[in-house]
Amino acid sequence: MRFDEWMNTEMDVYRQVAPVIMLILIGVFFWRDRAYLDEPDRDKLYHASMLLCLSQVKAFAVLIVLGLLGILVYAIGLVAGFWQL
């Protein structure tokens, strides 16, 4: 298999899997934060707004980390491809 064919198949797999992983991670963060809203002794409105802000920050951080991991995997693929030449 040539390097360009290998990179195309690898990138197809990443294109299909990455959005699913991002949605699962963001869903886990939102679901975890929602569980704290059932505590009766706190100010619900303040707590909900703080959790929403934290969830957005976490989701943005996850997107940045996944983007950096994607760049790292792409760079490793390029280095491995040039090494095979």
PDB file of C-alpha atoms in Angstrom:
ATOM      1  CA  MET A   1       0.000   0.000   0.000  1.00  0.00           C
ATOM      2  CA  ARG A   2       1.347   3.394  -0.954  1.00  0.00           C
ATOM      3  CA  PHE A   3       1.693   6.160   1.609  1.00  0.00           C
ATOM      4  CA  ASP A   4      -1.022   8.379   0.111  1.00  0.00           C
ATOM      5  CA  GLU A   5      -3.494   5.467   0.080  1.00  0.00           C
ATOM      6  CA  TRP A   6      -2.600   4.670   3.688  1.00  0.00           C
ATOM      7  CA  MET A   7      -3.061   8.314   4.753  1.00  0.00           C
ATOM      8  CA  ASN A   8      -6.438   8.509   3.004  1.00  0.00           C
ATOM      9  CA  THR A   9      -7.726   5.402   4.781  1.00  0.00           C
ATOM     10  CA  GLU A  10      -6.358   6.602   8.125  1.00  0.00           C
ATOM     11  CA  MET A  11      -7.901  10.053   7.732  1.00  0.00           C
ATOM     12  CA  ASP A  12     -11.256   8.515   6.738  1.00  0.00           C
ATOM     13  CA  VAL A  13     -11.274   6.574   9.998  1.00  0.00           C
ATOM     14  CA  TYR A  14     -10.403   9.690  12.025  1.00  0.00           C
ATOM     15  CA  ARG A  15     -13.059  11.744  10.221  1.00  0.00           C
ATOM     16  CA  GLN A  16     -15.705   9.193  11.162  1.00  0.00           C
ATOM     17  CA  VAL A  17     -14.617   8.524  14.744  1.00  0.00           C
ATOM     18  CA  ALA A  18     -13.568  11.985  15.988  1.00  0.00           C
ATOM     19  CA  PRO A  19     -17.039  13.659  15.948  1.00  0.00           C
ATOM     20  CA  VAL A  20     -18.554  10.710  17.823  1.00  0.00           C
ATOM     21  CA  ILE A  21     -15.849  10.860  20.492  1.00  0.00           C
ATOM     22  CA  MET A  22     -16.273  14.638  20.846  1.00  0.00           C
ATOM     23  CA  LEU A  23     -20.050  14.324  21.234  1.00  0.00           C
ATOM     24  CA  ILE A  24     -19.655  11.578  23.844  1.00  0.00           C
ATOM     25  CA  LEU A  25     -17.134  13.611  25.866  1.00  0.00           C
ATOM     26  CA  ILE A  26     -19.224  16.787  25.734  1.00  0.00           C
ATOM     27  CA  GLY A  27     -22.329  14.775  26.685  1.00  0.00           C
ATOM     28  CA  VAL A  28     -20.525  13.257  29.670  1.00  0.00           C
ATOM     29  CA  PHE A  29     -19.471  16.703  30.898  1.00  0.00           C
ATOM     30  CA  PHE A  30     -23.010  18.095  30.580  1.00  0.00           C
ATOM     31  CA  TRP A  31     -24.594  15.001  32.177  1.00  0.00           C
ATOM     32  CA  ARG A  32     -22.161  15.096  35.096  1.00  0.00           C
ATOM     33  CA  ASP A  33     -22.801  18.788  35.705  1.00  0.00           C
ATOM     34  CA  ARG A  34     -26.582  18.319  35.528  1.00  0.00           C
ATOM     35  CA  ALA A  35     -26.475  15.877  38.452  1.00  0.00           C
ATOM     36  CA  TYR A  36     -25.393  18.694  40.783  1.00  0.00           C
ATOM     37  CA  LEU A  37     -28.530  20.720  40.020  1.00  0.00           C
ATOM     38  CA  ASP A  38     -30.630  18.389  42.201  1.00  0.00           C
ATOM     39  CA  GLU A  39     -29.023  19.620  45.430  1.00  0.00           C
ATOM     40  CA  PRO A  40     -31.775  21.553  47.253  1.00  0.00           C
ATOM     41  CA  ASP A  41     -29.588  23.659  49.545  1.00  0.00           C
ATOM     42  CA  ARG A  42     -27.976  25.855  46.861  1.00  0.00           C
ATOM     43  CA  ASP A  43     -29.183  28.793  44.858  1.00  0.00           C
ATOM     44  CA  LYS A  44     -30.300  26.962  41.711  1.00  0.00           C
ATOM     45  CA  LEU A  45     -30.083  29.845  39.274  1.00  0.00           C
ATOM     46  CA  TYR A  46     -26.547  30.856  40.296  1.00  0.00           C
ATOM     47  CA  HIS A  47     -25.396  27.264  40.393  1.00  0.00           C
ATOM     48  CA  ALA A  48     -26.901  26.471  36.981  1.00  0.00           C
ATOM     49  CA  SER A  49     -25.252  29.500  35.387  1.00  0.00           C
ATOM     50  CA  MET A  50     -21.887  28.589  36.882  1.00  0.00           C
ATOM     51  CA  LEU A  51     -22.200  24.991  35.690  1.00  0.00           C
ATOM     52  CA  LEU A  52     -23.155  26.101  32.202  1.00  0.00           C
ATOM     53  CA  CYS A  53     -20.100  28.364  32.082  1.00  0.00           C
ATOM     54  CA  LEU A  54     -17.851  25.548  33.336  1.00  0.00           C
ATOM     55  CA  SER A  55     -19.364  23.110  30.838  1.00  0.00           C
ATOM     56  CA  GLN A  56     -18.673  25.485  27.974  1.00  0.00           C
ATOM     57  CA  VAL A  57     -15.088  25.972  29.127  1.00  0.00           C
ATOM     58  CA  LYS A  58     -14.631  22.209  29.475  1.00  0.00           C
ATOM     59  CA  ALA A  59     -16.159  21.561  26.060  1.00  0.00           C
ATOM     60  CA  PHE A  60     -13.874  24.162  24.484  1.00  0.00           C
ATOM     61  CA  ALA A  61     -10.858  22.637  26.250  1.00  0.00           C
ATOM     62  CA  VAL A  62     -11.837  19.186  24.978  1.00  0.00           C
ATOM     63  CA  LEU A  63     -12.094  20.516  21.422  1.00  0.00           C
ATOM     64  CA  ILE A  64      -8.647  22.116  21.705  1.00  0.00           C
ATOM     65  CA  VAL A  65      -7.100  18.920  23.110  1.00  0.00           C
ATOM     66  CA  LEU A  66      -8.704  16.773  20.399  1.00  0.00           C
ATOM     67  CA  GLY A  67      -7.493  19.201  17.756  1.00  0.00           C
ATOM     68  CA  LEU A  68      -3.951  19.021  19.104  1.00  0.00           C
ATOM     69  CA  LEU A  69      -4.145  15.228  19.211  1.00  0.00           C
ATOM     70  CA  GLY A  70      -5.323  15.226  15.605  1.00  0.00           C
ATOM     71  CA  ILE A  71      -2.382  17.398  14.580  1.00  0.00           C
ATOM     72  CA  LEU A  72      -0.010  15.092  16.487  1.00  0.00           C
ATOM     73  CA  VAL A  73      -1.427  11.971  14.812  1.00  0.00           C
ATOM     74  CA  TYR A  74      -1.196  13.651  11.408  1.00  0.00           C
ATOM     75  CA  ALA A  75       2.442  14.635  12.067  1.00  0.00           C
ATOM     76  CA  ILE A  76       3.290  11.097  13.183  1.00  0.00           C
ATOM     77  CA  GLY A  77       1.699   9.775   9.989  1.00  0.00           C
ATOM     78  CA  LEU A  78       3.747  12.160   7.875  1.00  0.00           C
ATOM     79  CA  VAL A  79       6.987  11.215   9.634  1.00  0.00           C
ATOM     80  CA  ALA A  80       6.199   7.510   9.299  1.00  0.00           C
ATOM     81  CA  GLY A  81       5.385   7.991   5.620  1.00  0.00           C
ATOM     82  CA  PHE A  82       8.604   9.826   4.877  1.00  0.00           C
ATOM     83  CA  TRP A  83      10.514   7.181   6.810  1.00  0.00           C
ATOM     84  CA  GLN A  84       9.033   4.454   4.568  1.00  0.00           C
ATOM     85  CA  LEU A  85      10.204   6.293   1.457  1.00  0.00           C
TER      86      LEU A  85
END
